[in-house]
CSV table of C-alpha atoms in Angstrom, one decimal:
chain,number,residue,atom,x,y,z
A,1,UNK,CA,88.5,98.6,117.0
A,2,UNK,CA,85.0,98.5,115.8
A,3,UNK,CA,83.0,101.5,116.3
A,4,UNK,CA,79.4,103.1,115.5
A,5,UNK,CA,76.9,106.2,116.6
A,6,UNK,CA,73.4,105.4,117.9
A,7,UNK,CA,70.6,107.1,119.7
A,8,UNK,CA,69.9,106.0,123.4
A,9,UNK,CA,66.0,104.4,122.9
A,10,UNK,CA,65.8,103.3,126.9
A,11,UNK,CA,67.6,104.0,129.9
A,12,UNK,CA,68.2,100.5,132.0
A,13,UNK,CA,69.6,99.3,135.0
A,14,UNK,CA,72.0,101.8,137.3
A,15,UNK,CA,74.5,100.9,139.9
A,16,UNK,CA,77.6,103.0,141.3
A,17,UNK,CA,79.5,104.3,138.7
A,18,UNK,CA,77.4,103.2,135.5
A,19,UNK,CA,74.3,102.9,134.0
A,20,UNK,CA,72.5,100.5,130.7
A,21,UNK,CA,71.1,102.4,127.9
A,22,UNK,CA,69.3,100.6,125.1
A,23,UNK,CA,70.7,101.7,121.7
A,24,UNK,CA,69.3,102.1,118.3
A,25,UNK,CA,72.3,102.0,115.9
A,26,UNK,CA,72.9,104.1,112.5
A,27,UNK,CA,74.9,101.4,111.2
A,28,UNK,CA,74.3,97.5,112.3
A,29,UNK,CA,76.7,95.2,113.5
A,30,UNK,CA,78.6,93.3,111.1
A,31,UNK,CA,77.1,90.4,110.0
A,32,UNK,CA,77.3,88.3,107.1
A,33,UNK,CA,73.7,88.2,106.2
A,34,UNK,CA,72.8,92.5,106.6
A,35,UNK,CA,68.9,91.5,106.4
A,36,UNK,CA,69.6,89.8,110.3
A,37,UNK,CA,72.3,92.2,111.3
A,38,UNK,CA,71.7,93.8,115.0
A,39,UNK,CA,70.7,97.6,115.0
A,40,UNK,CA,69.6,97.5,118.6
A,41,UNK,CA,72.1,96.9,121.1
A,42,UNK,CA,72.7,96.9,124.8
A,43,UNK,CA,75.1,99.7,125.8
A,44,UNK,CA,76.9,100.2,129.2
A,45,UNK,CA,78.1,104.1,130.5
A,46,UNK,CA,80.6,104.7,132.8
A,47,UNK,CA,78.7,107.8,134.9
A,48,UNK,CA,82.2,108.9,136.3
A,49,UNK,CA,83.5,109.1,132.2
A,50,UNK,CA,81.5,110.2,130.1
A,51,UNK,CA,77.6,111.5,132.4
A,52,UNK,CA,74.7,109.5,132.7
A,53,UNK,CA,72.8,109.6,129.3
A,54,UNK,CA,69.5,110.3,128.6
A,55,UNK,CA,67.0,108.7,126.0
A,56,UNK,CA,67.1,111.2,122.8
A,57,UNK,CA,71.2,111.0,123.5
A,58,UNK,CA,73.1,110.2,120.1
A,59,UNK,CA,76.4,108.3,121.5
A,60,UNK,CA,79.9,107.1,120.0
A,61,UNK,CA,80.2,103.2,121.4
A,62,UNK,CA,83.1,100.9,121.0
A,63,UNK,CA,81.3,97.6,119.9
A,64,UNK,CA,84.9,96.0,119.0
A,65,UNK,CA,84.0,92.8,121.4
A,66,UNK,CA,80.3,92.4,120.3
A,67,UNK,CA,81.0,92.4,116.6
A,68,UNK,CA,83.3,89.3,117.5
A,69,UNK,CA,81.3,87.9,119.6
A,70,UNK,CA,83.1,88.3,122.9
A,71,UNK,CA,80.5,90.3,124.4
A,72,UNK,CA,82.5,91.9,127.3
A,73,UNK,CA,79.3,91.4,129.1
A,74,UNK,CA,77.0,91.9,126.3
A,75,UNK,CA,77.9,95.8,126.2
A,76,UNK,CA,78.3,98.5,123.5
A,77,UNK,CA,80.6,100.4,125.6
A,78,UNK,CA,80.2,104.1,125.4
A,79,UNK,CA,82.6,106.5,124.8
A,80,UNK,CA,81.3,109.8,124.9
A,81,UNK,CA,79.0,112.0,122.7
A,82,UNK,CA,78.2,112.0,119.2
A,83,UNK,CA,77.5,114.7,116.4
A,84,UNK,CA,75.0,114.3,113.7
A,85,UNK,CA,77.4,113.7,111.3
A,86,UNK,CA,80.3,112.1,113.3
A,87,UNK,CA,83.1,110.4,110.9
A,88,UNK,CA,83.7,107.0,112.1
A,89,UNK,CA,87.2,104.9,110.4
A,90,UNK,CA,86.2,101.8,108.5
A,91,UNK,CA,85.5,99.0,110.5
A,92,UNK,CA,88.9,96.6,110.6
A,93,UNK,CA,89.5,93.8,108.2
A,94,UNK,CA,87.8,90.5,110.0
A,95,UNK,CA,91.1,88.7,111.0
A,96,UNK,CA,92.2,86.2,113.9
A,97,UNK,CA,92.8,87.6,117.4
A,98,UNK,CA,90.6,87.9,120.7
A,99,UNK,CA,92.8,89.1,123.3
A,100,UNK,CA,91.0,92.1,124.4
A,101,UNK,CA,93.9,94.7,125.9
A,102,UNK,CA,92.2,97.6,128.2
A,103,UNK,CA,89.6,95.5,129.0
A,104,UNK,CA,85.6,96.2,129.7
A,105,UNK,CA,86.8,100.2,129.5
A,106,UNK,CA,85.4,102.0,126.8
A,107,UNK,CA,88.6,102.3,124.2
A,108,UNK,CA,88.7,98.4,124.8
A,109,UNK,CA,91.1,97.2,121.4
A,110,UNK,CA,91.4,93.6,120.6
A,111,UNK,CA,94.6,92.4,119.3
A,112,UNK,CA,96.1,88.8,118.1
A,113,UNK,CA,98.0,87.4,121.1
A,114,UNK,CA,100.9,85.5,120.4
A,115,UNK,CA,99.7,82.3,123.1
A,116,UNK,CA,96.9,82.5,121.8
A,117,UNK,CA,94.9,79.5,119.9
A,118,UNK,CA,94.4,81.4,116.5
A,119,UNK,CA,98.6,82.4,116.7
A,120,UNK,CA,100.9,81.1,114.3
A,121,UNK,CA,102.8,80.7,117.7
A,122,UNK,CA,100.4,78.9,119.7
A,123,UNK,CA,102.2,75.4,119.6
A,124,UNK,CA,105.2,76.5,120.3
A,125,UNK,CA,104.1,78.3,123.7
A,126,UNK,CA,101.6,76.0,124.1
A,127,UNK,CA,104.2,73.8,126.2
A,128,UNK,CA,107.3,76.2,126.8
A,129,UNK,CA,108.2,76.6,130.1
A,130,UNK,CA,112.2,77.1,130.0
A,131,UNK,CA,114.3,80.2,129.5
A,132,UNK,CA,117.1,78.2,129.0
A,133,UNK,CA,119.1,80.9,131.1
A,134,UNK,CA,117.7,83.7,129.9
A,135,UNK,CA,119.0,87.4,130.8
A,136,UNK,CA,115.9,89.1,131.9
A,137,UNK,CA,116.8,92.9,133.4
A,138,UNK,CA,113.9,94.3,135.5
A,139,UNK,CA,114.0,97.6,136.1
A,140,UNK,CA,111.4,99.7,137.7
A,141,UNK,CA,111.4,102.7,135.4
A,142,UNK,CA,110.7,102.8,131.9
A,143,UNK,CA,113.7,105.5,131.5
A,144,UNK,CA,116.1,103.0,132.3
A,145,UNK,CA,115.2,100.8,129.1
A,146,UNK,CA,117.8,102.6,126.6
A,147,UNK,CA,120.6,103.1,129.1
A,148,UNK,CA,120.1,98.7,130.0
A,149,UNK,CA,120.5,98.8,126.1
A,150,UNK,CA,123.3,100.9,125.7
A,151,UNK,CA,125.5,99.3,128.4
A,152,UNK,CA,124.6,95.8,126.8
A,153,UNK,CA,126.2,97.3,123.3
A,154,UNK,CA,129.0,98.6,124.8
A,155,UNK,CA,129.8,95.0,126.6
A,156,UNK,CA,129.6,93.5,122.9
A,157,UNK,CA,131.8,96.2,121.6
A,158,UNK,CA,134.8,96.1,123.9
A,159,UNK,CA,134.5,92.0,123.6
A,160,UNK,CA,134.3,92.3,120.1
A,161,UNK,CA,131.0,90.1,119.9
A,162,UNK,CA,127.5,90.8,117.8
A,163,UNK,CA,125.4,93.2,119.7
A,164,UNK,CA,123.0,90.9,121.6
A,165,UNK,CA,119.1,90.5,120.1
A,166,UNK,CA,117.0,92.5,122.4
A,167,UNK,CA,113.7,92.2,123.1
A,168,UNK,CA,111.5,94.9,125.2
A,169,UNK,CA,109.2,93.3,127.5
A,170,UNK,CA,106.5,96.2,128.6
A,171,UNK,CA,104.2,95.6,131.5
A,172,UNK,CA,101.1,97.6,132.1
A,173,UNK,CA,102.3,99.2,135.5
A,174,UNK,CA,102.6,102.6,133.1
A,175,UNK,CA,101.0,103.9,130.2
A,176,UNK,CA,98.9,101.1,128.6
A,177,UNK,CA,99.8,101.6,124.6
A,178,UNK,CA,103.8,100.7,123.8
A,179,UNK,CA,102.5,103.8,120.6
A,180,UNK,CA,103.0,106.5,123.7
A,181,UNK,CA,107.0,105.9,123.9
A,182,UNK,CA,108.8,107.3,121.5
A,183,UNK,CA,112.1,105.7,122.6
A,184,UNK,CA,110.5,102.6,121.8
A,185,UNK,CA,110.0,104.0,118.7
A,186,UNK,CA,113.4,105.2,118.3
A,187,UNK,CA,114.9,101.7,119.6
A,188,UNK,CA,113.1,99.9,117.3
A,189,UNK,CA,113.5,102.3,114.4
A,190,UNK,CA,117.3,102.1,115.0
A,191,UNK,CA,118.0,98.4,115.0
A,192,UNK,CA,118.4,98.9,119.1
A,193,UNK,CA,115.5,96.7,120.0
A,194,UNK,CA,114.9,94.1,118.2
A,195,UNK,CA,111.0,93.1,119.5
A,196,UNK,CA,108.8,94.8,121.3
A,197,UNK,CA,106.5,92.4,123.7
A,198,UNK,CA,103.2,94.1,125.7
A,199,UNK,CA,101.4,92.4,128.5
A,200,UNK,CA,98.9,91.9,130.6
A,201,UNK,CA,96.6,95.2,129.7
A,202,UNK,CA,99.5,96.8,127.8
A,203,UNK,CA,99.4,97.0,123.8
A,204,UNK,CA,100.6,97.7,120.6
A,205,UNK,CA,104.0,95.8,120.6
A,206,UNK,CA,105.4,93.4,117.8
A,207,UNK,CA,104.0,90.7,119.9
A,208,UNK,CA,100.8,90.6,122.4
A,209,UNK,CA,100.7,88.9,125.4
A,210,UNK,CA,98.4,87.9,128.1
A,211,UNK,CA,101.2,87.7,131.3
A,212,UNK,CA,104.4,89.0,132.2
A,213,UNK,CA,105.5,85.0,131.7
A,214,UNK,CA,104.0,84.3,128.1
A,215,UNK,CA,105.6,87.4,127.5
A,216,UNK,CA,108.8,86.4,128.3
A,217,UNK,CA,108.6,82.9,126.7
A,218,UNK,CA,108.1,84.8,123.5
A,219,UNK,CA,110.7,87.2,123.8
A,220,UNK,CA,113.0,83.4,124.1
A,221,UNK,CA,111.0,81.3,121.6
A,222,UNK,CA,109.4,84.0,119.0
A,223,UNK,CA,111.6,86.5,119.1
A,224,UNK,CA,114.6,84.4,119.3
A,225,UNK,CA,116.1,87.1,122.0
A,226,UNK,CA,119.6,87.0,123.5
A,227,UNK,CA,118.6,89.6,126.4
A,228,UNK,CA,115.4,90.7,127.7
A,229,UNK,CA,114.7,94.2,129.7
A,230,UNK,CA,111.2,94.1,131.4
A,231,UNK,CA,109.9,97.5,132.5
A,232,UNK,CA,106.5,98.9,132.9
A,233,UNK,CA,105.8,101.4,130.5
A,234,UNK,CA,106.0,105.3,130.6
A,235,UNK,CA,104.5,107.0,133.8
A,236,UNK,CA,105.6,105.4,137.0
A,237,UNK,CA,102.8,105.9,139.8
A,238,UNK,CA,104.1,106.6,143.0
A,239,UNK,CA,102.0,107.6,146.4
A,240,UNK,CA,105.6,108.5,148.8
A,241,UNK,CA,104.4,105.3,150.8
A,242,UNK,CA,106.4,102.0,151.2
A,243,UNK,CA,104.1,99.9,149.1
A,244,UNK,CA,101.9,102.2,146.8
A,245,UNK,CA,104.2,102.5,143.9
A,246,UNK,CA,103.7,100.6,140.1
A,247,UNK,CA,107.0,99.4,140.1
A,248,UNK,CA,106.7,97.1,142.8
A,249,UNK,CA,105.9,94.5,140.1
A,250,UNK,CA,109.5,94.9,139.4
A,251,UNK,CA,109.9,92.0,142.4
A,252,UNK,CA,107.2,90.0,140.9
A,253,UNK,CA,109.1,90.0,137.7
A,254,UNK,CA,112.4,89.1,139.0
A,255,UNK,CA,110.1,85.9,140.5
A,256,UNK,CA,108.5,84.6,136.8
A,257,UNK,CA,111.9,85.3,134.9
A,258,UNK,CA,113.4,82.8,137.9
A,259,UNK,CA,110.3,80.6,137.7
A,260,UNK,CA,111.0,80.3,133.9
A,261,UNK,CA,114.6,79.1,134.4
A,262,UNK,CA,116.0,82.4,133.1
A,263,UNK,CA,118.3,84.7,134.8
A,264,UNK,CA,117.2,87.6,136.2
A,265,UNK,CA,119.3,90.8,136.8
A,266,UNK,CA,118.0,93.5,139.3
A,267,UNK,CA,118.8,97.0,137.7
A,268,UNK,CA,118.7,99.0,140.4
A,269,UNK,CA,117.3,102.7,140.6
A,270,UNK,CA,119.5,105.1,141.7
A,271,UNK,CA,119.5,108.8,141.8
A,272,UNK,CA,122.6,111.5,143.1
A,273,UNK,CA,119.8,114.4,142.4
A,274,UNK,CA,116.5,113.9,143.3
A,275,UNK,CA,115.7,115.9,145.8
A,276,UNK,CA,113.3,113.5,147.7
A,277,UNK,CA,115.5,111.2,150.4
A,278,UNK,CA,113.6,108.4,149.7
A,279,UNK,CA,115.2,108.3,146.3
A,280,UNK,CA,118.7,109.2,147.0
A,281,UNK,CA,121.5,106.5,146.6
A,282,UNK,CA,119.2,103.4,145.4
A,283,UNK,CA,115.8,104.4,145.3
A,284,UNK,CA,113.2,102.8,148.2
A,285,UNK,CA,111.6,101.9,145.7
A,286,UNK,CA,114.3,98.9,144.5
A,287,UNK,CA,115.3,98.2,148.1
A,288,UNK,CA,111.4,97.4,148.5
A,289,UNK,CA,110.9,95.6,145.1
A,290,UNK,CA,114.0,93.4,145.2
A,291,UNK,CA,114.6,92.9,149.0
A,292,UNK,CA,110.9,92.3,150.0
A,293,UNK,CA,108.7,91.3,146.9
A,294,UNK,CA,111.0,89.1,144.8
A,295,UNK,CA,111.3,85.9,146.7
A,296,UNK,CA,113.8,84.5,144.0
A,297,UNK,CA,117.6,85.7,143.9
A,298,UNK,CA,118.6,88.0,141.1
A,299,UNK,CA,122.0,88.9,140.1
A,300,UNK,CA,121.9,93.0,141.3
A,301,UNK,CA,125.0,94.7,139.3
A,302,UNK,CA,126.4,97.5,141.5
A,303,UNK,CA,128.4,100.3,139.6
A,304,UNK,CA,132.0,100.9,140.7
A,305,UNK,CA,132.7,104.3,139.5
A,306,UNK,CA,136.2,105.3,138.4
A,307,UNK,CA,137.4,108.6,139.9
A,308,UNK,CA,136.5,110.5,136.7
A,309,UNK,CA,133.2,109.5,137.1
A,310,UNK,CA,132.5,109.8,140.5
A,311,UNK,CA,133.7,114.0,140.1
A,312,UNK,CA,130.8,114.5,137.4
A,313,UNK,CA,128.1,117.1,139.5
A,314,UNK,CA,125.5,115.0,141.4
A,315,UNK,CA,128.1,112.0,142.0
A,316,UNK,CA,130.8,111.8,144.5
A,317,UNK,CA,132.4,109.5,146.7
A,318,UNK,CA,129.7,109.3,149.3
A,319,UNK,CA,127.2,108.8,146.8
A,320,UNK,CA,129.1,105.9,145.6
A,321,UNK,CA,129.2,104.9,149.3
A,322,UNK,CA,125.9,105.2,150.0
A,323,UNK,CA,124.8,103.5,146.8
A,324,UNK,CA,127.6,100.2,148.2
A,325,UNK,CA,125.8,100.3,151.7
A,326,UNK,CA,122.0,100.2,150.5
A,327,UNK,CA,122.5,97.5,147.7
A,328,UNK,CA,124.3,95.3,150.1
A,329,UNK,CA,121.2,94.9,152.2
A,330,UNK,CA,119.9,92.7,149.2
A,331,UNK,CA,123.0,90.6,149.6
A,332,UNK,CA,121.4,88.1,152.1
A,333,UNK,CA,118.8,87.3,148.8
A,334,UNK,CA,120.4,88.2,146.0
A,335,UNK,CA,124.0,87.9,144.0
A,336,UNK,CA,125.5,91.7,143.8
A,337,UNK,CA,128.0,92.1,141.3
A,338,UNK,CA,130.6,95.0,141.0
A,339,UNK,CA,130.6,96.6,137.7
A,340,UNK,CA,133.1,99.0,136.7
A,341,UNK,CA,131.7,102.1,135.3
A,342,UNK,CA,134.0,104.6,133.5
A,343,UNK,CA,134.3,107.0,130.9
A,344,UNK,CA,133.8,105.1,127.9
A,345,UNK,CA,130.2,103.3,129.3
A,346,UNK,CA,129.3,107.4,129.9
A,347,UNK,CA,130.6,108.1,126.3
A,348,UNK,CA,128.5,105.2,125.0
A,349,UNK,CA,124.9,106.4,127.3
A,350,UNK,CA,125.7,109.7,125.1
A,351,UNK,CA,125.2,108.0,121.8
A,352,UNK,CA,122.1,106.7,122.3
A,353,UNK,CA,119.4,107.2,119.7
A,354,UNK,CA,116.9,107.7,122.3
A,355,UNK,CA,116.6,110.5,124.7
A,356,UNK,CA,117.9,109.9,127.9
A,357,UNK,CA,115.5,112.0,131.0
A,358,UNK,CA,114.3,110.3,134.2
A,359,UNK,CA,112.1,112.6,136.3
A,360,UNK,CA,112.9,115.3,134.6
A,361,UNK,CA,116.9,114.8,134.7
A,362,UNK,CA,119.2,114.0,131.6
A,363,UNK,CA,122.3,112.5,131.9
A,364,UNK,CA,124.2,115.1,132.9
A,365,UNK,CA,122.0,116.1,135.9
A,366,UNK,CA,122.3,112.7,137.2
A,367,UNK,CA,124.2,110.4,135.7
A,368,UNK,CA,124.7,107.6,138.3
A,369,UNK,CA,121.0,107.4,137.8
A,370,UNK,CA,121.4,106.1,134.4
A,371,UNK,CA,125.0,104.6,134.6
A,372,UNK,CA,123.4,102.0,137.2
A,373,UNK,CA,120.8,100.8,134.3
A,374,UNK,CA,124.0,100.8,131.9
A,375,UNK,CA,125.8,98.4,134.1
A,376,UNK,CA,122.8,96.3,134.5
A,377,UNK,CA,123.2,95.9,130.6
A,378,UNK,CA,126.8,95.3,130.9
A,379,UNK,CA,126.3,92.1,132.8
A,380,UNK,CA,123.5,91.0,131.3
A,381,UNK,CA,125.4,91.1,128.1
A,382,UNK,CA,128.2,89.2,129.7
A,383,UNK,CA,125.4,86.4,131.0
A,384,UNK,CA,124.5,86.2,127.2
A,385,UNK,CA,127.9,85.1,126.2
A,386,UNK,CA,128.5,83.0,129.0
A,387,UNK,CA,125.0,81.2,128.5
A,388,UNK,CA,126.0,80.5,124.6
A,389,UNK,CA,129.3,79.7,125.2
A,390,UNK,CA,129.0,78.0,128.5
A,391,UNK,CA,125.3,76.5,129.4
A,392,UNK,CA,126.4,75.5,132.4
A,393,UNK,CA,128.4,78.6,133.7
A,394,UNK,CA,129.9,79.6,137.1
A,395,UNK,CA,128.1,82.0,139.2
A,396,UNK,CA,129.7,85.4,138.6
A,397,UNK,CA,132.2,87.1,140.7
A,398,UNK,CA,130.5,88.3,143.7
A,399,UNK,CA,130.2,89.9,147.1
């Protein structure tokens, strides 16, 4: 990110929500000749953000796209107020990249996307368009991502087989920077993920990406990934209605990892404590995604509890009932698969590196919440091997 202090010398053009200011800039623009190098440039305030500035006003811009050349419209964009002596980082080493992540807002950051034309990558996406079977596991909340990853490990364990390669796809239905999850972090620090991929307006990943399906074509062809989970990042937005929820994309995802010939896998969300009855059992929220929005069929892996399981608090046999009864009203779509769930799959949840909470609740306060992600990784692991061994495997057992 590019960014400099100047003095508002004309106030321009107003419409709702923002107004053009005319700036005089301490330091030019970068340039290769300084004696031509822009002082003045043509700023652009979002009223709503950061007030509507007046001439005399000293303002911190983001001029990231203008010093490239983008533009963005033509706009310095401001982001707030400036002291006289405000302390501004170096500007960034000229490099390739001009995927602009956050776009047209004022913390606008450019980054080198890998489908890109200035990518080392470029001509090997340039054409892909194959999965080549692919596990892809959607799941709607970013708090399922390490339990996916623990039940995939645990599959490879009791096989005896290499943990899989697994890449993170994040979309931008969450938090926007991949920097605001520390269990990325933690998955990546600890060998558990193996690639991080951001896209659409998400950022900061091993690899950037400007759609959900160049994404996942990385995650196969860059990353070399056995296993994909896509979630949206930290900080599901929900509104209690039917359709105004972030993770509806989840459907839309299960659609491109189809469209891509991989193999999608429905994790589905499922709670035995939340208090609100439209998440008890599986979650509206899946039975909307999966059963109205994806229009391709998804393998949807249903956890069969044994009986030690199903007596942990916030469990029981209706809940495992319930749970049976909702996911088979995806059955007319999609492929559910029983998955036995047990002690050992809780015993490995426990070791993971990275915290497990969803909505506040750990794995004690509701662990069928985060055994149904782990059994989503289970099969997904079991694809995997199937796929390598078998590239034209039978359909799974089931119901």
């Amino acid at each position: 990110m590019t960014w400099r202090t100047g003095t508002v010398t004309a106030r321009g053009a107003t419409w709702t929500g923002a107004r053009e200011v005319t700036l005089r800039l301490d330091t030019p623009l970068p340039a290769r000749d300084l004696t031509t190098a822009p002082w003045e440039v043509r700023g652009l305030a979002y009223t709503a953000l950061v007030g509507d500035p007046a001439v005399g006003d000293r303002l911190l811009v983001n001029v990231s796209a203008l010093a490239r050349g983008l533009g963005t419209g033509g706009y310095a964009l401001v982001v707030g107020p400036a002291g006289d002596a405000t302390a501004l980082p170096a500007d960034p080493h000229p490099g390739p990249g001009h995927l602009v992540k956050a776009r047209y807002t004022p913390l606008q950051a450019m980054v080198l996307g890998v489908d890109e034309q200035e990518s080392a990558h470029h001509d090997t996406l340039r054409d892909a368009d194959d999965l080549a079977g692919l596990p892809v596991v959607v799941a709607d909340l970013h708090s399922a991502l390490p339990a996916i990853v623990a039940g995939a490990r645990h599959a490879a364990d009791l096989a005896g087989r290499p943990h899989p390669r697994v890449a993170y796809v994040m979309t931008d239905g969450g938090a926007l920077p991949a920097a605001f999850s520390r269990t990325v972090a933690t998955l990546r620090d600890t060998g558990w993920l193996d690639a991080t991929v951001t896209v659409g307006q998400a950022f900061g990943g091993d690899l950037e990406a400007v759609t959900v399906h160049t994404g996942l074509l990385a995650a196969r062809h860059v990353a070399d990934a056995d296993l994909v989970v896509l979630a949206q990042g930290p900080g599901n937005l929900g509104t209690g209605t039917r359709w105004g929820f972030s993770g509806v994309a989840a459907g839309e995802a299960v659609n491109a990892a189809a469209t891509l010939g991989g193999r999608p896998v429905a994790s589905l969300r499922v709670s035995g404590a939340d208090p609100r009855d439209r998440h008890r059992g599986v979650s509206h929220h899946s039975l909307t995604a999966y059963g109205r929005v994806a229009l391709a069929a998804a393998d949807v892996p249903v956890p069969t509890p044994t009986g030690d399981l199903e007596n942990l608090p916030a469990w029981g046999a209706e809940l495992t009932r319930q749970v049976h009864d909702q996911a088979s009203t995806l059955a007319p779509r999609h492929h559910l698969v029983d998955v036995p769930a047990d002690a050992a799959l809780l015993d490995a949840l426990r070791r993971s590196p990275a915290r497990l909470s969803t909505m506040g609740r750990s794995l004690d306060g509701d662990p069928a919440s985060f055994v149904a992600a782990a059994v989503a990784g289970v099969h997904a692991e079991q694809l995997t091997h199937l796929a390598h061994e078998h590239p034209a495997h039978e359909e799974p057992t089931s119901r």
